[in-house]
Short mmCIF file of C-alpha atoms in Angstrom, two decimals:
data_model
loop_
_atom_site.label_atom_id
_atom_site.label_comp_id
_atom_site.label_asym_id
_atom_site.label_seq_id
_atom_site.Cartn_x
_atom_site.Cartn_y
_atom_site.Cartn_z
CA MET A 76 141.19 161.48 93.43
CA LEU A 77 138.86 159.43 91.25
CA GLU A 78 141.63 159.00 88.66
CA GLU A 79 143.87 157.62 91.42
CA ILE A 80 141.15 155.18 92.47
CA LEU A 81 140.73 154.01 88.88
CA SER A 82 144.44 153.84 88.07
CA PRO A 83 145.63 150.47 86.71
CA GLU A 84 147.96 149.97 89.68
CA ASN A 85 145.23 150.58 92.24
CA LEU A 86 142.66 148.48 90.39
CA GLY A 87 145.17 145.67 90.04
CA ALA A 88 145.81 145.65 93.78
CA ALA A 89 142.06 145.76 94.47
CA TYR A 90 141.45 142.83 92.14
CA ALA A 91 144.19 140.76 93.80
CA LYS A 92 142.71 141.43 97.25
CA VAL A 93 139.16 140.49 96.25
CA VAL A 94 140.34 137.24 94.63
CA GLN A 95 142.50 136.45 97.66
CA ASN A 96 139.59 136.97 100.07
CA ASN A 97 137.27 134.88 97.85
CA GLY A 98 134.16 136.15 99.61
CA ALA A 99 130.60 134.94 99.23
CA CYS A 100 128.73 135.62 95.99
CA GLY A 101 126.38 138.57 95.74
CA ILE A 102 122.93 138.60 94.15
CA ASP A 103 124.34 137.92 90.66
CA GLY A 104 125.98 134.66 91.77
CA MET A 105 129.38 135.68 90.39
CA SER A 106 132.33 134.32 92.38
CA ALA A 107 135.60 136.17 92.86
CA LYS A 108 137.28 133.67 90.54
CA GLU A 109 134.93 134.71 87.72
CA LEU A 110 135.77 138.39 88.16
CA SER A 111 138.72 138.36 85.76
CA ALA A 112 136.67 137.21 82.78
CA PHE A 113 133.92 139.68 83.62
CA LEU A 114 136.36 142.59 83.78
CA GLU A 115 137.85 141.62 80.42
CA ARG A 116 134.38 141.89 78.89
CA SER A 117 132.94 144.82 80.83
CA GLY A 118 135.71 146.52 82.80
CA GLU A 119 136.16 149.46 80.45
CA ARG A 120 132.41 150.10 80.34
CA ILE A 121 132.18 150.13 84.15
CA ILE A 122 135.18 152.45 84.53
CA ASN A 123 133.69 154.87 82.00
CA ALA A 124 130.37 154.80 83.86
CA ILE A 125 132.12 155.59 87.16
CA LEU A 126 134.01 158.48 85.51
CA ALA A 127 130.74 159.79 84.05
CA GLY A 128 128.95 159.46 87.40
CA THR A 129 126.35 157.07 85.96
CA TYR A 130 127.44 153.84 87.63
CA THR A 131 124.82 152.26 89.91
CA PRO A 132 125.86 149.49 92.33
CA GLN A 133 123.81 146.34 92.42
CA PRO A 134 121.80 145.70 95.61
CA VAL A 135 123.55 143.76 98.34
CA LYS A 136 122.47 140.24 99.27
CA THR A 137 121.11 139.96 102.82
CA VAL A 138 122.69 137.21 104.90
CA LYS A 139 122.09 136.55 108.58
CA ILE A 140 124.82 135.04 110.76
CA PRO A 141 124.67 134.11 114.46
CA LYS A 142 126.18 136.43 117.05
CA SER A 143 127.81 135.35 120.32
CA ASP A 144 124.68 136.39 122.26
CA GLY A 145 122.46 134.05 120.23
CA LYS A 146 120.96 136.82 118.11
CA LEU A 147 121.49 137.26 114.38
CA ARG A 148 123.69 139.81 112.64
CA THR A 149 122.52 141.03 109.23
CA LEU A 150 125.20 141.35 106.57
CA GLY A 151 124.84 142.95 103.16
CA ILE A 152 127.06 141.09 100.69
CA PRO A 153 127.96 143.15 97.59
CA THR A 154 128.57 141.53 94.22
CA ALA A 155 132.16 140.68 93.30
CA ILE A 156 132.38 143.68 90.97
CA ASP A 157 131.15 146.03 93.70
CA ARG A 158 133.57 144.54 96.22
CA PHE A 159 136.28 145.22 93.65
CA ILE A 160 135.24 148.88 93.25
CA GLN A 161 134.82 149.38 96.99
CA ARG A 162 138.27 147.91 97.61
CA ALA A 163 139.77 150.34 95.10
CA VAL A 164 138.10 153.25 96.93
CA VAL A 165 139.30 152.03 100.33
CA GLN A 166 142.91 151.65 99.16
CA VAL A 167 143.04 155.36 98.31
CA LEU A 168 140.96 156.74 101.18
CA ALA A 169 142.32 154.63 104.06
CA PRO A 170 145.86 156.11 104.00
CA LEU A 171 144.37 159.61 104.03
CA TYR A 172 142.19 158.86 107.03
CA GLU A 173 145.03 157.12 108.88
CA ASN A 174 146.47 160.63 109.31
CA ILE A 175 143.20 161.73 110.91
CA PHE A 176 142.17 158.74 113.03
CA SER A 177 142.85 158.59 116.77
CA ASP A 178 145.72 156.60 118.27
CA ASP A 179 143.12 155.11 120.63
CA SER A 180 141.13 153.51 117.78
CA PHE A 181 142.13 149.96 116.86
CA GLY A 182 139.40 148.27 114.80
CA PHE A 183 139.77 147.62 111.05
CA ARG A 184 143.02 149.54 110.74
CA PRO A 185 146.41 148.45 109.35
CA GLU A 186 148.95 147.18 111.90
CA ARG A 187 146.33 147.38 114.68
CA GLY A 188 144.01 144.83 116.19
CA ILE A 189 142.27 143.38 119.22
CA GLU A 190 145.51 142.64 121.06
CA ASP A 191 146.63 146.27 120.73
CA ALA A 192 143.27 147.49 122.09
CA VAL A 193 143.50 145.14 125.09
CA LYS A 194 147.11 146.14 125.81
CA LYS A 195 146.19 149.85 125.69
CA SER A 196 143.31 149.17 128.08
CA LEU A 197 145.72 147.42 130.44
CA GLN A 198 148.03 150.44 130.26
CA TYR A 199 145.21 152.76 131.31
CA LEU A 200 144.15 150.47 134.16
CA ASN A 201 147.68 150.34 135.52
CA SER A 202 147.93 154.13 135.36
CA GLY A 203 145.22 154.36 138.02
CA HIS A 204 142.21 154.65 135.71
CA ASP A 205 140.59 151.43 136.89
CA TRP A 206 136.94 152.37 136.41
CA ALA A 207 135.39 152.30 132.97
CA ALA A 208 132.27 153.32 131.13
CA ASP A 209 131.51 150.56 128.62
CA LEU A 210 129.60 152.16 125.73
CA ASP A 211 127.44 150.00 123.52
CA MET A 212 125.93 151.57 120.41
CA GLU A 213 122.51 150.18 119.65
CA LYS A 214 122.55 148.49 116.22
CA PHE A 215 125.31 150.83 115.08
CA PHE A 216 125.62 149.72 111.45
CA ASP A 217 121.83 149.73 111.03
CA SER A 218 121.34 153.17 112.56
CA VAL A 219 124.16 155.33 111.14
CA CYS A 220 122.72 158.66 110.03
CA ARG A 221 123.60 158.84 106.35
CA GLU A 222 123.17 162.61 106.19
CA LYS A 223 125.63 163.10 109.06
CA LEU A 224 128.11 160.66 107.52
CA LEU A 225 127.91 162.48 104.18
CA GLN A 226 128.57 165.81 105.91
CA ILE A 227 131.76 164.37 107.38
CA LEU A 228 132.82 162.94 104.02
CA ILE A 229 132.19 166.27 102.27
CA ARG A 230 134.44 167.98 104.82
CA ASP A 231 137.31 165.57 104.13
CA ILE A 232 136.91 164.58 100.45
CA HIS A 233 136.90 167.29 97.80
CA ASP A 234 136.31 165.22 94.67
CA LYS A 235 132.54 165.31 94.15
CA ARG A 236 132.70 162.28 91.86
CA VAL A 237 134.19 160.18 94.65
CA LEU A 238 131.54 161.45 97.06
CA LYS A 239 128.82 160.48 94.57
CA LEU A 240 130.27 156.99 94.19
CA ILE A 241 130.50 156.46 97.96
CA ASN A 242 127.00 157.83 98.43
CA SER A 243 125.68 155.33 95.89
CA TYR A 244 127.06 152.50 98.02
CA ILE A 245 125.71 153.98 101.24
CA ASN A 246 122.21 154.23 99.76
CA CYS A 247 122.08 151.05 97.66
CA ASP A 248 119.20 148.65 98.24
CA ALA A 249 119.30 145.13 99.67
CA VAL A 250 117.69 141.91 98.45
CA ASP A 251 116.31 139.48 101.03
CA ARG A 252 114.86 136.26 99.58
CA CYS A 253 114.03 137.94 96.25
CA ARG A 254 112.42 140.89 98.03
CA ARG A 255 114.06 144.26 97.35
CA ILE A 256 114.45 146.44 100.44
CA HIS A 257 115.22 150.16 100.63
CA THR A 258 116.30 151.72 103.91
CA SER A 259 116.90 155.36 104.84
CA ALA A 260 119.48 154.79 107.59
CA GLY A 261 122.53 152.64 108.26
CA ILE A 262 125.42 151.28 106.20
CA HIS A 263 125.52 147.74 104.86
CA GLN A 264 127.92 145.63 106.91
CA GLY A 265 129.71 143.15 104.70
CA GLY A 266 131.64 145.02 102.01
CA PRO A 267 135.18 146.46 102.09
CA LEU A 268 133.87 150.02 102.45
CA SER A 269 131.70 149.62 105.56
CA PRO A 270 134.51 149.28 108.17
CA LEU A 271 136.19 152.45 106.89
CA LEU A 272 132.89 154.36 106.90
CA ALA A 273 132.23 153.18 110.46
CA ASN A 274 135.61 154.45 111.60
CA ILE A 275 135.07 157.76 109.79
CA MET A 276 131.78 158.22 111.64
CA LEU A 277 133.06 157.18 115.04
CA ASN A 278 136.26 159.19 114.69
CA GLU A 279 134.02 162.18 115.41
CA LEU A 280 133.35 160.64 118.83
CA ASP A 281 137.07 159.97 119.28
CA ARG A 282 137.85 163.61 118.57
CA GLU A 283 135.22 164.82 121.02
CA LEU A 284 136.49 162.55 123.79
CA THR A 285 140.06 163.70 123.14
CA ARG A 286 138.93 167.32 123.29
CA ARG A 287 137.39 166.62 126.69
CA GLY A 288 140.57 164.99 127.96
CA GLU A 289 139.04 161.53 128.37
CA LEU A 290 141.09 158.33 128.16
CA PHE A 291 139.42 155.76 125.94
CA VAL A 292 139.97 152.71 123.77
CA ARG A 293 137.75 151.98 120.77
CA TYR A 294 137.60 148.87 118.61
CA ALA A 295 135.03 149.50 115.85
CA ASP A 296 131.83 150.29 117.77
CA ASP A 297 133.07 148.78 121.08
CA MET A 298 134.36 151.53 123.36
CA MET A 299 135.66 151.90 126.92
CA ILE A 300 136.22 155.25 128.67
CA PHE A 301 138.71 154.87 131.54
CA CYS A 302 138.47 156.99 134.69
CA ARG A 303 140.03 157.15 138.18
CA ASN A 304 136.82 156.46 140.10
CA GLU A 305 133.20 155.44 139.70
CA ILE A 306 131.83 158.98 139.93
CA SER A 307 134.11 160.18 137.14
CA ALA A 308 133.08 157.22 134.94
CA ARG A 309 129.39 157.98 135.48
CA ASN A 310 129.95 161.65 134.72
CA ALA A 311 131.89 160.83 131.57
CA LEU A 312 129.04 158.65 130.32
CA LYS A 313 126.42 161.21 131.32
CA HIS A 314 128.14 164.07 129.52
CA ILE A 315 129.09 162.23 126.31
CA THR A 316 125.64 160.71 125.80
CA PRO A 317 124.01 163.94 124.45
CA TYR A 318 126.83 164.33 121.95
CA ILE A 319 126.40 160.76 120.70
CA GLU A 320 122.64 160.94 120.45
CA LYS A 321 122.23 164.53 119.21
CA GLY A 322 125.57 165.35 117.62
CA LEU A 323 126.01 162.03 115.81
CA SER A 324 122.36 160.88 115.70
CA LEU A 325 123.35 157.52 117.19
CA LYS A 326 121.71 155.73 120.11
CA ILE A 327 123.32 154.20 123.18
CA ASN A 328 122.03 150.79 124.23
CA GLY A 329 121.06 151.41 127.85
CA GLU A 330 120.84 147.70 128.67
CA LYS A 331 124.38 146.90 127.53
CA THR A 332 126.10 150.16 128.49
CA SER A 333 127.54 149.94 132.00
CA ILE A 334 129.99 151.31 134.57
CA SER A 335 132.47 148.71 135.84
CA HIS A 336 135.51 148.40 138.05
CA ALA A 337 138.57 146.88 136.38
CA GLU A 338 137.97 143.34 137.64
CA LYS A 339 134.41 143.36 136.25
CA ILE A 340 135.30 144.69 132.80
CA LYS A 341 134.65 142.59 129.74
CA PHE A 342 136.24 144.00 126.60
CA LEU A 343 136.58 142.08 123.33
CA GLY A 344 136.19 138.82 125.25
CA TYR A 345 138.97 139.65 127.71
CA GLY A 346 138.93 140.51 131.40
CA PHE A 347 141.49 141.83 133.90
CA PHE A 348 142.61 140.83 137.40
CA LEU A 349 144.73 142.50 140.05
CA THR A 350 148.09 141.12 141.19
CA PRO A 351 150.79 142.61 143.47
CA GLU A 352 152.51 143.79 140.27
CA GLY A 353 149.38 145.45 138.90
CA TYR A 354 146.54 144.45 136.61
CA LYS A 355 147.00 141.56 134.21
CA ILE A 356 144.97 140.10 131.35
CA LYS A 357 142.71 137.07 131.56
CA ILE A 358 140.00 135.42 129.51
CA HIS A 359 136.65 136.71 130.73
CA PRO A 360 134.53 134.02 132.46
CA ASP A 361 131.67 134.60 130.01
CA SER A 362 134.01 133.80 127.13
CA ILE A 363 135.15 130.60 128.83
CA SER A 364 131.54 129.52 129.44
CA LYS A 365 130.65 129.97 125.77
CA PHE A 366 133.83 128.16 124.79
CA LYS A 367 132.95 125.17 126.98
CA GLU A 368 129.44 124.96 125.60
CA ARG A 369 130.75 124.88 122.04
CA VAL A 370 133.56 122.38 122.65
CA ILE A 371 131.40 120.02 124.70
CA SER A 372 128.80 120.06 121.93
CA LEU A 373 131.45 119.13 119.36
CA ALA A 374 133.12 116.57 121.62
CA LYS A 375 129.87 114.71 122.22
CA ARG A 376 129.70 114.19 118.46
CA ASN A 377 133.41 113.26 118.30
CA GLU A 378 134.03 116.06 115.80
CA THR A 379 137.73 116.25 116.59
CA GLU A 380 138.75 118.18 113.50
CA LYS A 381 136.21 120.91 114.20
CA ILE A 382 137.42 121.03 117.80
CA ARG A 383 140.97 121.38 116.53
CA GLN A 384 140.02 124.28 114.26
CA TYR A 385 137.92 125.96 116.95
CA PHE A 386 140.66 125.52 119.58
CA THR A 387 143.32 126.97 117.32
CA ALA A 388 141.27 130.02 116.35
CA TRP A 389 140.03 130.60 119.91
CA ILE A 390 143.40 130.28 121.58
CA THR A 391 145.06 132.45 118.95
CA HIS A 392 142.49 135.12 119.79
CA TYR A 393 143.16 134.84 123.53
CA ARG A 394 146.93 134.36 123.46
CA LEU A 395 147.49 137.48 125.58
CA ALA A 396 146.00 135.66 128.59
CA ASP A 397 147.35 132.85 130.79
CA LEU A 398 146.61 129.92 128.50
CA ASP A 399 148.78 127.28 130.18
CA SER A 400 146.47 127.05 133.18
CA PHE A 401 143.44 127.32 130.91
CA LEU A 402 144.53 124.34 128.81
CA HIS A 403 145.29 122.37 131.97
CA ASP A 404 141.75 123.05 133.15
CA CYS A 405 140.37 121.97 129.76
CA ARG A 406 141.89 118.52 130.18
CA LYS A 407 139.94 118.12 133.42
CA TRP A 408 136.46 118.77 132.07
CA LEU A 409 136.81 117.63 128.46
CA THR A 410 136.63 113.82 128.79
CA PHE A 411 134.40 112.81 125.90
CA SER A 412 137.05 111.78 123.39
CA GLN A 413 140.49 110.24 123.81
CA GLU A 414 141.43 111.69 120.44
CA THR A 415 140.50 115.15 121.70
CA GLN A 416 142.51 114.55 124.87
CA ASN A 417 145.52 113.60 122.76
CA PHE A 418 145.13 116.78 120.74
CA LEU A 419 145.05 118.90 123.88
CA ALA A 420 148.08 117.14 125.30
CA SER A 421 150.09 117.86 122.17
CA PHE A 422 148.80 121.38 121.62
CA ARG A 423 151.78 123.57 120.77
CA LEU A 424 150.97 126.69 122.77
CA LYS A 425 154.45 128.22 122.55
CA GLN A 426 154.34 128.07 118.77
CA LEU A 427 150.95 129.82 118.75
CA LYS A 428 152.19 132.57 121.04
CA GLN A 429 155.07 133.27 118.70
CA SER A 430 152.92 133.35 115.57
#
């Protein structure tokens, strides 16, 4: 398997992807554009070190970015060379795990995304399973049990050299403002490998829920279990909790985990409402409130271009919902800038929906 990872074809594809993404620099300050020259000088040496099992990844650079709830998310940004190696590993492992992963898992997988997860949720609601247990894993990426993850990897991957390479990335240090940090739990969120490792870990939960006959939808570490009534939803949560906390050594966030009827559900920013024809998709009120706060803040400063970019990204994300009425409502409360009003009036919603 390691030879396949290090094949010229696979490395070439990995290089092209890293350069295309043009991610932030790691601790060495090397940009993706500088990777080619570095590989010409040192590529053979690094490949030989990986083959010999002596390669050691550089520590990741700690970066904090704001979350939607106002808190900060900690990312660990690998160097360009380590992103390149991780990408090469992912390109070989991902197709293998696609044959293992659940059909009810949608995050960080090819040809799947948020819209697919929301549509599958809608399907379950309209089949009569209109109560849901909304599971929130407490600081999932920071609390993954590395020993448990390695056990799963050993079960599925039989090339010990590949396991050693992956383990070196799982256990590599971080650098925060010149201070080197070593942790004994979690996986660094920010490199190409971390989403795949997260899905590998949480696929164990998917398998257990499937074995129990539960209907669920998972997007990364966001999960809904759909049931026919409130009692069933509470029982499902009650009975799966010991498996999550003891079997997977993860912790459920009690404050954010909840039992909700369909019309109270918030999943990936979306909500649902009942019509004579069944449940349909809407933008959740909390998402609209945060949207208004952001746009009003930008409009007061007449930052029309930023509003344009934010609008386009936001509406592309929520194109499954009824956006015509939403945009009409926007024109009522957004009165700070005539230029912004003109943009809204000319917004090509149909073109977005088709994209």
